[in-house]
Amino acid sequence: MENSEDGKQYIIWFLWKLDKSGSEILYEMEKVYGSKCPGKSMVYKWIDRFNDGYSTVDDNPRPGPPKTWSNQENDKILTEQLGMSRVLSRWVPKLLSESQRIERVCVCRQLLRISKKEPRFFDPLVTGDETWLHFYDPKTSLQTSQWKRRHEATPIRPRAVASAGKRMATIFWDTKGIIMIDLLPNKVTINTEYYVQVLKKLREAIKSKRRGKLSSHVLL
């Protein structure tokens, strides 16, 4: 098998079913095949086909009976013999380390204690953040589902980030909700001059949506 290209797409399919990324699949195959490992373009070609619902693991028509896989037969093996079940991954904004999770919980608890002592503590606050809005076609529920054993926790995955296109968004909000969203125009860089204009627009948005807030007090 090491001297033939035949069969490597089955390995790609198997690792893809385990929810491995393209780079992870390539890494695992390089450990086994070394210099005979299929190229990156071949690996991603098959991943794209599987994501599109491609139902055969053969590349081109070949003589003899077709080598296809049966969903029903595979499902029976996984459920009855291996005791596995198919579940949907739980979306999370990003994957955090244990120390990061502990730190965030501690900060949140501290802020809760402050808010209980001073119920209006957060009222003057207006905060903001920047994020990239990526353009991509999200996978269907079936495409994001995966197999797990009964004793295993439901898998999680960070939100997908694609490179088809993106826009920078600057979002400002307070305790009542979002006040303003500013989308950075194409081919424009955020600098001091641009941000000054954003803050001016924010001031007008606060005046319009949070009447009386500017005169009372605002902490940005």
XYZ file of C-alpha atoms in Angstrom:
220
model
C 0.000 0.000 0.000
C 2.950 2.320 0.659
C 3.987 2.137 -3.000
C 0.521 2.933 -4.334
C -1.721 5.962 -4.267
C -4.725 3.632 -3.970
C -6.293 3.581 -0.539
C -4.882 6.804 0.854
C -8.216 8.524 0.315
C -9.716 5.999 2.745
C -7.256 7.182 5.393
C -8.194 10.788 4.636
C -11.886 9.896 4.938
C -11.336 8.063 8.243
C -9.443 10.988 9.799
C -12.011 13.443 8.402
C -14.757 11.427 10.107
C -12.822 11.884 13.357
C -13.185 15.648 12.800
C -9.496 16.186 12.096
C -8.581 19.393 10.277
C -6.748 19.367 6.954
C -3.416 20.197 8.578
C -3.948 17.494 11.223
C -4.771 14.893 8.559
C -1.666 15.831 6.575
C 0.473 15.642 9.724
C -0.822 12.177 10.672
C -0.287 10.829 7.155
C 3.229 12.276 6.918
C 4.150 10.338 10.066
C 3.099 7.086 8.365
C 3.972 7.594 4.701
C 6.921 9.969 4.964
C 8.102 11.025 1.501
C 5.326 8.925 -0.067
C 2.636 10.966 1.683
C 0.052 12.494 -0.693
C 0.437 16.205 -1.309
C -1.490 18.960 0.421
C -3.614 19.593 -2.685
C -4.764 15.960 -2.803
C -5.639 15.909 0.904
C -7.682 19.107 0.694
C -9.319 17.958 -2.556
C -10.751 14.925 -0.765
C -11.729 16.956 2.297
C -13.686 19.333 0.045
C -15.404 16.357 -1.606
C -16.388 14.839 1.736
C -17.657 18.212 2.980
C -19.783 18.438 -0.163
C -21.375 15.057 0.596
C -19.312 12.988 -1.852
C -20.528 9.418 -1.320
C -17.663 7.439 -2.874
C -14.017 7.222 -1.876
C -12.850 6.385 -5.405
C -11.195 9.124 -7.439
C -11.920 8.098 -11.026
C -13.888 5.200 -12.559
C -11.792 2.020 -12.511
C -12.346 -1.481 -13.920
C -14.167 -3.943 -11.701
C -16.826 -3.346 -9.048
C -16.859 0.169 -7.562
C -15.367 0.619 -4.086
C -17.995 2.591 -2.216
C -18.838 2.805 1.459
C -22.298 2.329 2.915
C -23.545 4.766 5.517
C -26.039 2.224 6.856
C -23.451 -0.531 7.252
C -20.904 1.782 8.881
C -23.524 3.208 11.248
C -24.476 -0.304 12.335
C -20.855 -1.177 13.145
C -20.317 2.053 15.068
C -23.538 1.842 17.091
C -23.917 -1.906 17.715
C -20.334 -3.147 17.854
C -18.448 -0.082 19.106
C -21.253 1.383 21.237
C -20.887 4.867 19.747
C -23.496 7.525 18.985
C -23.523 10.436 16.558
C -23.738 13.890 18.171
C -23.465 17.511 17.103
C -20.405 19.465 18.165
C -21.081 22.289 20.608
C -19.970 25.662 19.229
C -17.743 27.816 21.432
C -16.179 31.225 20.593
C -12.666 29.861 21.136
C -10.876 27.014 22.865
C -9.378 28.111 26.203
C -6.732 26.528 28.401
C -7.596 25.473 31.950
C -5.794 28.489 33.452
C -7.628 30.868 31.097
C -10.999 29.414 32.097
C -10.176 29.685 35.805
C -9.031 33.288 35.418
C -12.212 34.280 33.571
C -14.421 32.641 36.189
C -12.570 34.499 38.974
C -12.967 37.855 37.214
C -16.672 37.237 36.567
C -17.289 36.324 40.206
C -15.484 39.447 41.358
C -17.594 41.621 39.061
C -20.769 39.929 40.315
C -19.821 40.742 43.903
C -19.246 44.382 42.952
C -22.573 44.620 41.120
C -24.431 43.211 44.150
C -22.930 45.877 46.411
C -23.398 48.660 43.847
C -26.292 47.764 41.482
C -25.609 50.768 39.219
C -21.838 50.235 39.092
C -21.837 49.261 35.404
C -24.342 51.874 34.205
C -21.755 54.515 33.173
C -19.598 51.993 31.307
C -19.417 51.941 27.517
C -17.002 49.384 26.146
C -15.997 48.253 22.695
C -14.047 45.669 20.780
C -12.888 44.881 17.268
C -13.531 41.645 15.425
C -13.167 40.286 11.921
C -16.442 39.346 10.223
C -15.562 36.456 7.920
C -17.507 35.487 4.820
C -18.068 31.728 4.609
C -20.748 29.109 4.042
C -21.281 27.383 7.408
C -21.393 23.595 7.457
C -24.712 21.850 7.874
C -25.585 20.091 11.134
C -24.859 16.738 9.491
C -21.416 17.874 8.382
C -20.482 19.053 11.891
C -21.762 15.942 13.679
C -19.329 13.242 14.763
C -19.206 9.921 16.535
C -18.482 9.557 20.267
C -18.552 6.802 22.857
C -21.212 6.816 25.582
C -18.809 7.864 28.345
C -17.217 10.687 26.328
C -18.236 14.328 26.647
C -19.926 16.114 23.763
C -17.148 17.460 21.509
C -16.699 21.187 21.049
C -15.220 23.173 18.211
C -14.181 26.809 17.816
C -16.223 28.869 15.414
C -15.067 28.482 11.839
C -12.872 31.094 10.273
C -12.617 31.145 6.503
C -10.516 33.289 4.205
C -13.013 33.956 1.402
C -13.352 37.555 2.613
C -13.618 39.591 5.776
C -14.490 43.023 7.178
C -13.306 44.614 10.391
C -16.143 45.606 12.732
C -15.793 47.853 15.787
C -18.667 47.304 18.214
C -19.612 49.463 21.220
C -22.136 48.505 23.897
C -23.280 49.128 27.468
C -25.487 47.319 29.982
C -28.559 47.900 27.798
C -27.084 46.436 24.630
C -25.244 47.413 21.458
C -24.937 51.145 20.823
C -23.042 51.233 17.537
C -21.353 48.974 14.975
C -18.760 50.528 12.679
C -17.636 48.583 9.594
C -14.181 49.465 8.329
C -14.355 50.357 4.611
C -12.336 48.235 2.206
C -8.683 49.245 1.733
C -8.824 51.499 4.815
C -6.518 51.036 7.805
C -7.485 51.877 11.370
C -5.270 54.725 12.560
C -5.560 57.656 14.944
C -7.493 59.847 12.507
C -9.955 57.101 11.651
C -10.533 56.198 15.296
C -11.194 59.834 16.201
C -14.002 59.821 13.633
C -15.330 56.543 15.078
C -15.463 58.082 18.570
C -17.312 61.104 17.196
C -19.904 58.775 15.668
C -20.088 56.913 18.969
C -20.826 60.156 20.805
C -23.713 60.878 18.446
C -24.982 57.305 18.823
C -24.963 57.636 22.626
C -26.846 60.935 22.398
C -29.434 59.316 20.140
C -29.857 55.912 21.818
C -28.962 56.651 25.457
C -30.459 60.049 26.186
C -29.033 61.649 29.320
C -26.080 59.264 29.536
C -23.493 61.812 28.362
C -24.629 64.427 30.859
C -24.620 61.977 33.787
C -21.251 60.322 33.261
C -19.651 57.951 30.747
C -16.635 55.713 31.283
C -15.220 54.427 27.997
